[in-house]
Amino acid sequence: MSALSTLMLLLLPGTLSECCGPVPIAVVVENRLQGKTLLTYHTYMPYRGILLGALKRIRDSNANFTFTYTENLNYGPYLESVNGVAGNTAKHTYWELLVKTSDGKIMRPDVGIGCYIPSANENIILNFTMY
Ligand code: B12
Ligand SMILES: *[C@@H]1O[C@H](CO)[C@@H](O)[C@H](O)[C@H]1NC(C)=O
Ligand SMILES: *[C@@H]1O[C@H](CO)[C@@H](O)[C@H](O)[C@H]1NC(C)=O
């Protein structure tokens, strides 16, 4: 066996094991500001798929999840409204993107819904809040 094919055999399993979905995630809609109950939606995504795709998949299979976004030239899609509630510049409200990892830690991604790539078993929290 050539050195090259031995190397291929050693590398292939690792390459395959990180490629394959489906990746389960949950999207949590939180709106304490308006006293609404927490809503949780479950979906699956392909390996390294973007959050925007997951939101569209949930919307297309669930009559009570809707969202809208606007396109920003530099930063891509900006999440404008969720379930009919829109952020408002005058009222200083917006939909904040938070992520609860499987170990319970909450973090705030430094990119929006078009760039964020969820990992398995994350809870993506869309929180209606103020700035
Ligand atoms: C102020 C600000 C906000 C404010 C905007 C309020 C307002 N109406 O003014 C609020 C608090 C709403 C905000 C939210 C978010 N922001 Co912001 N924000 C900024 C900040 C500090 C200044 C923007 C600004 O006023 N520019 C000057 C004006 C004249 O230019 P402008 O083009 O009109 O600005 C608009 C855009 O920047 C847009 N905007 C602001 N943030 C974001 C994020 C995304 C993903 C998009 C598409 C648009 C967008 O809102 C501005 C006003 O309309 C920048 C950092 C910086 N110093 O530039 C980060 C920044 C643009 N935000 C960023 C991020 C990540 C977010 C959030 C995703 C954070 C989160 N985890 O929730 C959210 C957006 C969530 C969503 N709903 O989609 C990143 C974007 C990086 C990237 N490549 O995606 C930046 C660069 C900061 C960083 N962490 O590096 N943000
Ligand atoms: C959303 O739809 C599910 C069924 O798909 C239902 O169980 C749930 O009560 C609905 N929630 C709201 C807030 O309408
Ligand atoms: C969501 O926003 C509300 C209102 O600002 C705040 O009280 C709450 O702590 C936020 N939730 C998370 C998970 O940060």
PDB file of N, CA, C and O in Angstrom, residues 4-6 21 27 33 37 60 62 73 78 86 89-90 115 119 126:
ATOM      1  N   LEU A   4       0.504   7.305   0.468  1.00  0.00           N
ATOM      2  CA  LEU A   4      -0.627   8.213   0.278  1.00  0.00           C
ATOM      3  C   LEU A   4      -1.943   7.532   0.654  1.00  0.00           C
ATOM      4  O   LEU A   4      -2.759   8.091   1.385  1.00  0.00           O
ATOM      5  N   SER A   5      -2.147   6.280   0.171  1.00  0.00           N
ATOM      6  CA  SER A   5      -3.434   5.651   0.465  1.00  0.00           C
ATOM      7  C   SER A   5      -3.554   5.286   1.951  1.00  0.00           C
ATOM      8  O   SER A   5      -4.643   5.292   2.518  1.00  0.00           O
ATOM      9  N   THR A   6      -2.407   4.996   2.590  1.00  0.00           N
ATOM     10  CA  THR A   6      -2.449   4.755   4.040  1.00  0.00           C
ATOM     11  C   THR A   6      -2.884   6.030   4.760  1.00  0.00           C
ATOM     12  O   THR A   6      -3.746   6.003   5.633  1.00  0.00           O
ATOM     13  N   GLY A  21     -25.078  15.369   9.447  1.00  0.00           N
ATOM     14  CA  GLY A  21     -26.235  15.763  10.227  1.00  0.00           C
ATOM     15  C   GLY A  21     -27.143  14.575  10.429  1.00  0.00           C
ATOM     16  O   GLY A  21     -26.686  13.460  10.277  1.00  0.00           O
ATOM     17  N   VAL A  27     -35.439  26.529  18.821  1.00  0.00           N
ATOM     18  CA  VAL A  27     -35.532  27.989  18.776  1.00  0.00           C
ATOM     19  C   VAL A  27     -36.558  28.419  19.817  1.00  0.00           C
ATOM     20  O   VAL A  27     -37.688  27.939  19.817  1.00  0.00           O
ATOM     21  N   LEU A  33     -41.000  41.324  27.847  1.00  0.00           N
ATOM     22  CA  LEU A  33     -41.343  42.743  27.750  1.00  0.00           C
ATOM     23  C   LEU A  33     -42.853  42.936  27.579  1.00  0.00           C
ATOM     24  O   LEU A  33     -43.436  43.875  28.108  1.00  0.00           O
ATOM     25  N   THR A  37     -45.923  34.219  26.779  1.00  0.00           N
ATOM     26  CA  THR A  37     -45.346  32.954  27.227  1.00  0.00           C
ATOM     27  C   THR A  37     -44.219  32.525  26.288  1.00  0.00           C
ATOM     28  O   THR A  37     -44.205  32.854  25.102  1.00  0.00           O
ATOM     29  N   ASP A  60     -41.946  27.306   7.739  1.00  0.00           N
ATOM     30  CA  ASP A  60     -42.644  26.575   6.683  1.00  0.00           C
ATOM     31  C   ASP A  60     -43.379  25.346   7.186  1.00  0.00           C
ATOM     32  O   ASP A  60     -44.211  24.785   6.470  1.00  0.00           O
ATOM     33  N   ASN A  62     -44.707  25.285  10.493  1.00  0.00           N
ATOM     34  CA  ASN A  62     -45.395  25.638  11.715  1.00  0.00           C
ATOM     35  C   ASN A  62     -46.206  26.914  11.506  1.00  0.00           C
ATOM     36  O   ASN A  62     -45.631  27.980  11.316  1.00  0.00           O
ATOM     37  N   LEU A  73     -26.752  46.003   3.891  1.00  0.00           N
ATOM     38  CA  LEU A  73     -25.679  45.885   2.897  1.00  0.00           C
ATOM     39  C   LEU A  73     -24.423  45.226   3.460  1.00  0.00           C
ATOM     40  O   LEU A  73     -23.815  44.386   2.814  1.00  0.00           O
ATOM     41  N   TYR A  78     -31.143  41.245   8.971  1.00  0.00           N
ATOM     42  CA  TYR A  78     -31.421  41.782  10.310  1.00  0.00           C
ATOM     43  C   TYR A  78     -32.818  41.305  10.701  1.00  0.00           C
ATOM     44  O   TYR A  78     -33.798  41.551   9.988  1.00  0.00           O
ATOM     45  N   ALA A  86     -42.544  43.472  16.071  1.00  0.00           N
ATOM     46  CA  ALA A  86     -41.356  44.039  15.430  1.00  0.00           C
ATOM     47  C   ALA A  86     -40.578  44.935  16.379  1.00  0.00           C
ATOM     48  O   ALA A  86     -41.158  45.624  17.216  1.00  0.00           O
ATOM     49  N   THR A  89     -37.183  51.311  16.519  1.00  0.00           N
ATOM     50  CA  THR A  89     -36.079  52.212  16.851  1.00  0.00           C
ATOM     51  C   THR A  89     -36.501  53.289  17.852  1.00  0.00           C
ATOM     52  O   THR A  89     -35.771  53.570  18.802  1.00  0.00           O
ATOM     53  N   ALA A  90     -37.689  53.871  17.670  1.00  0.00           N
ATOM     54  CA  ALA A  90     -38.156  54.932  18.569  1.00  0.00           C
ATOM     55  C   ALA A  90     -38.343  54.408  19.991  1.00  0.00           C
ATOM     56  O   ALA A  90     -38.098  55.114  20.966  1.00  0.00           O
ATOM     57  N   CYS A 115     -25.322  34.606   9.523  1.00  0.00           N
ATOM     58  CA  CYS A 115     -23.949  34.113   9.675  1.00  0.00           C
ATOM     59  C   CYS A 115     -23.806  33.107  10.800  1.00  0.00           C
ATOM     60  O   CYS A 115     -22.827  32.362  10.834  1.00  0.00           O
ATOM     61  N   SER A 119     -24.731  24.803  16.688  1.00  0.00           N
ATOM     62  CA  SER A 119     -24.192  23.463  16.953  1.00  0.00           C
ATOM     63  C   SER A 119     -25.306  22.593  17.525  1.00  0.00           C
ATOM     64  O   SER A 119     -26.334  23.107  17.983  1.00  0.00           O
ATOM     65  N   LEU A 126     -34.466  33.896  20.808  1.00  0.00           N
ATOM     66  CA  LEU A 126     -34.788  35.176  20.192  1.00  0.00           C
ATOM     67  C   LEU A 126     -35.500  35.969  21.278  1.00  0.00           C
ATOM     68  O   LEU A 126     -36.630  35.658  21.644  1.00  0.00           O
TER      69      LEU A 126
END
